[in-house]
mmCIF file of C-alpha atoms in Angstrom:
data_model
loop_
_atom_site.group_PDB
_atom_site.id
_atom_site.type_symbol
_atom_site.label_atom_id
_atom_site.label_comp_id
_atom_site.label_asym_id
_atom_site.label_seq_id
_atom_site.Cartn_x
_atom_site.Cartn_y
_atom_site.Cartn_z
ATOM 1 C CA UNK A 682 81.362 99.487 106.208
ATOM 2 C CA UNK A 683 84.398 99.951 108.223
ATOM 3 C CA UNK A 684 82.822 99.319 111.181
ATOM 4 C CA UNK A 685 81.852 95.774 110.143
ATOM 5 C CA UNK A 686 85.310 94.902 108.138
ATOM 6 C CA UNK A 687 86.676 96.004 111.533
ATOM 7 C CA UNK A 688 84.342 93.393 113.664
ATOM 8 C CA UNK A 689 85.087 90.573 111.705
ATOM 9 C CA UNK A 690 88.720 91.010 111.809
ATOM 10 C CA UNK A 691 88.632 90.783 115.355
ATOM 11 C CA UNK A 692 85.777 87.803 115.111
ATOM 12 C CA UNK A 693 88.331 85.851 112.844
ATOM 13 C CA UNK A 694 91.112 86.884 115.613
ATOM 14 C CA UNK A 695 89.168 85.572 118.385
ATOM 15 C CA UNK A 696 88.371 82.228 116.182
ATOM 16 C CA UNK A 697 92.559 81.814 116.058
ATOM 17 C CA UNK A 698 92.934 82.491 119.416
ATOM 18 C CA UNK A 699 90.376 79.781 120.585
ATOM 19 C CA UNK A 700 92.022 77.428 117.898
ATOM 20 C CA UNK A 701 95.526 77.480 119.745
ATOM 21 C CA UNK A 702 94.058 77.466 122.705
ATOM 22 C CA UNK A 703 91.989 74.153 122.045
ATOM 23 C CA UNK A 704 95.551 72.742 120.160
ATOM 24 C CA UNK A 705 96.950 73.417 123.367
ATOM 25 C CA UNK A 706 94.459 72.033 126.046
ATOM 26 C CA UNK A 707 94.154 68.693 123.520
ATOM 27 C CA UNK A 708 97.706 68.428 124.123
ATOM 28 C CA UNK A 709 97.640 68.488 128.322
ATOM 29 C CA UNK A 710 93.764 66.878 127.900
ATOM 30 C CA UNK A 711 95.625 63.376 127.355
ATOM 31 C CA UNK A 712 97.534 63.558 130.537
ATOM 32 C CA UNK A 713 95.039 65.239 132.915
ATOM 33 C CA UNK A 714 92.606 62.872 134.752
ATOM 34 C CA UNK A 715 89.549 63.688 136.688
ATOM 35 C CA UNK A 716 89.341 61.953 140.245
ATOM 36 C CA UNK A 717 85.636 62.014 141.103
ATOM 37 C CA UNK A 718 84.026 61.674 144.523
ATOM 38 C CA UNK A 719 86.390 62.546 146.732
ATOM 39 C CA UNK A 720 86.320 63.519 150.034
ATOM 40 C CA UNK A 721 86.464 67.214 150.787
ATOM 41 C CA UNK A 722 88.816 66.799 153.433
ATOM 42 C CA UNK A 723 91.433 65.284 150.677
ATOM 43 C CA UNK A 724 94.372 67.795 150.012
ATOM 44 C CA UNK A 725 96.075 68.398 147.081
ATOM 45 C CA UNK A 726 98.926 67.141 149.171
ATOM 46 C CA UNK A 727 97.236 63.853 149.607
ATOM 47 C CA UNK A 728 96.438 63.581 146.010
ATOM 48 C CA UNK A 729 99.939 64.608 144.697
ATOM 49 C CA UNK A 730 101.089 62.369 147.231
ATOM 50 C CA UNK A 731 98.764 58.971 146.306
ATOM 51 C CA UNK A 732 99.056 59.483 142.530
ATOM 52 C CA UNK A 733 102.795 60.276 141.698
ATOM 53 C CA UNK A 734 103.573 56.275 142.182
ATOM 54 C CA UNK A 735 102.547 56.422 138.050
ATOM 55 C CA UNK A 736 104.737 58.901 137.343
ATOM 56 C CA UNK A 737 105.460 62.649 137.315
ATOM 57 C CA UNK A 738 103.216 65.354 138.348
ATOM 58 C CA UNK A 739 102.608 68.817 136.917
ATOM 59 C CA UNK A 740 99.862 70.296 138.245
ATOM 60 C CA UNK A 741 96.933 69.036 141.220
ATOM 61 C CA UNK A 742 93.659 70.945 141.500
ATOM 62 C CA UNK A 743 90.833 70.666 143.637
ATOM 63 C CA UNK A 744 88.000 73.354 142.884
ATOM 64 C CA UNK A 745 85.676 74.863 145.178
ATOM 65 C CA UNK A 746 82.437 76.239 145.409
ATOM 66 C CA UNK A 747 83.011 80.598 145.441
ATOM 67 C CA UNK A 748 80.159 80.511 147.842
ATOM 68 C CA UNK A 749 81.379 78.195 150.396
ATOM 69 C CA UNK A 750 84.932 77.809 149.787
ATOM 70 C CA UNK A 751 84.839 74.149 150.235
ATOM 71 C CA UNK A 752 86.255 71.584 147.570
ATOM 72 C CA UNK A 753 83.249 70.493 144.833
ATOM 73 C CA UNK A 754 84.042 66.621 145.702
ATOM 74 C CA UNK A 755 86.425 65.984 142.368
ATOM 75 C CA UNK A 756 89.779 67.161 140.827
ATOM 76 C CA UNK A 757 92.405 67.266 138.285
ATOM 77 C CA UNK A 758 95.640 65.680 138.200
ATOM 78 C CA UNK A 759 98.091 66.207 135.431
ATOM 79 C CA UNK A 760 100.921 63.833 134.424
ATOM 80 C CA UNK A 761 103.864 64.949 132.296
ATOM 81 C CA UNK A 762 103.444 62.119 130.163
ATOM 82 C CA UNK A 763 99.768 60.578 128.854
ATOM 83 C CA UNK A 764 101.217 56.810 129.896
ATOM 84 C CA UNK A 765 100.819 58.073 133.856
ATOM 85 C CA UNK A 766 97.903 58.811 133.316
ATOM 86 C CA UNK A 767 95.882 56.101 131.997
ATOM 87 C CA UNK A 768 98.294 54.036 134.351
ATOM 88 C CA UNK A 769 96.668 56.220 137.371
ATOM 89 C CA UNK A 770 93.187 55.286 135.584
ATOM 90 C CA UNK A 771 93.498 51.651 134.983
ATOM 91 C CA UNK A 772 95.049 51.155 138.802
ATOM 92 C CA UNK A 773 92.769 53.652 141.332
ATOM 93 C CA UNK A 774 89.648 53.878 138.889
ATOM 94 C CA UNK A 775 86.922 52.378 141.728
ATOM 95 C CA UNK A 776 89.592 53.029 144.292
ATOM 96 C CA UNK A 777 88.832 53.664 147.570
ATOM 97 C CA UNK A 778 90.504 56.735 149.661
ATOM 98 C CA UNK A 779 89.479 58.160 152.456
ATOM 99 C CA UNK A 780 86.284 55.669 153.052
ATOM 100 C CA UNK A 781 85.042 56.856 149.040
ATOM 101 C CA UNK A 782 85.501 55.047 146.264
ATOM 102 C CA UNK A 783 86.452 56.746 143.656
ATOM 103 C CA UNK A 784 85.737 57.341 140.274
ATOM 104 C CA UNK A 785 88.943 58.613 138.053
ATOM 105 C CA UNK A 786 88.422 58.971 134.013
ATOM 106 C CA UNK A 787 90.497 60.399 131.722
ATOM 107 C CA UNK A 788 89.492 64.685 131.611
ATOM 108 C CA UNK A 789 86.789 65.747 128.917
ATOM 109 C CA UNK A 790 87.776 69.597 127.258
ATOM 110 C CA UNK A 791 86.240 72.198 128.654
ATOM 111 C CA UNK A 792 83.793 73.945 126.180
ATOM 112 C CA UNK A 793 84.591 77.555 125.599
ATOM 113 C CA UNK A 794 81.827 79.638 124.347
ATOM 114 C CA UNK A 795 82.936 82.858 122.234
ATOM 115 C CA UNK A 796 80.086 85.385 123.494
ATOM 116 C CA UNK A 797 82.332 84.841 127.098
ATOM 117 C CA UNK A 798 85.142 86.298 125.316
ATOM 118 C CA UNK A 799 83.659 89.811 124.480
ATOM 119 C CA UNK A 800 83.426 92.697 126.693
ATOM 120 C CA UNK A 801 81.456 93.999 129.071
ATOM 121 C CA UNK A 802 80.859 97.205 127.134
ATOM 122 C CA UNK A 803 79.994 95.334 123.924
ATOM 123 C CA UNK A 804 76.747 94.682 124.687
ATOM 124 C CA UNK A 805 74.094 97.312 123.914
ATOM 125 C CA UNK A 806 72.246 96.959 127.139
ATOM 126 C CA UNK A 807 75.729 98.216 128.898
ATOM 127 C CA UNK A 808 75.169 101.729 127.589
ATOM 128 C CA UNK A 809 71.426 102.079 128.530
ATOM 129 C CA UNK A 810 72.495 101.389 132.508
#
């Protein structure tokens, strides 16, 4: 009985957790846009540097594959204020740079799944290895 008064307190803890952490993202969600389709020879430099005309820049990323350590074609840019952004949307949206057009939308969420957030260790097939 403990056990399982124990497990949901830290189920319901988890649940909170995720909640700020979705409060949060929705807040920098409005002013982060996606630029898809670019080049992988486009720097974070270049973007910072192409997309700061609308305004104020916090953060540029550009992932890449683990495997091959090159750029996945796309990134994030995010504005301090949600008015650069969809300025940077309506004005480079079908864009060209680099010899690409383009493609920047405004950032969906990423989805967080809760089973990611437990351990290792949790799992019963852990102990039998």
């Amino acid at each position: 009985f403990v056990k399982k008064q124990n497990t949901k307190k830290k189920e319901e803890r988890t649940r909170k957790i995720f909640f700020l952490i979705n409060i949060m993202e929705e807040d920098s969600q409005n002013r982060t846009v996606y630029i898809g389709n670019i080049d992988e020879t486009v720097t974070t430099e270049t973007l910072r540097n192409i997309f700061m005309t609308f305004g104020d820049i916090r953060s540029v990323d550009i992932p890449k594959d683990p495997a091959t350590d090159k750029p996945k074609g796309f990134a994030f840019i995010e504005f301090d204020d949600e008015e650069d952004a969809e300025s940077a949307i309506d004005n480079y949206d079908d864009a060209e740079i680099l010899g690409r057009v383009i493609r920047v939308k405004k950032a969906r969420p990423q989805k967080h799944k809760l089973y990611m957030s437990k351990p290792i260790w949790s799992s019963e097939d852990y102990l039998k290895s």
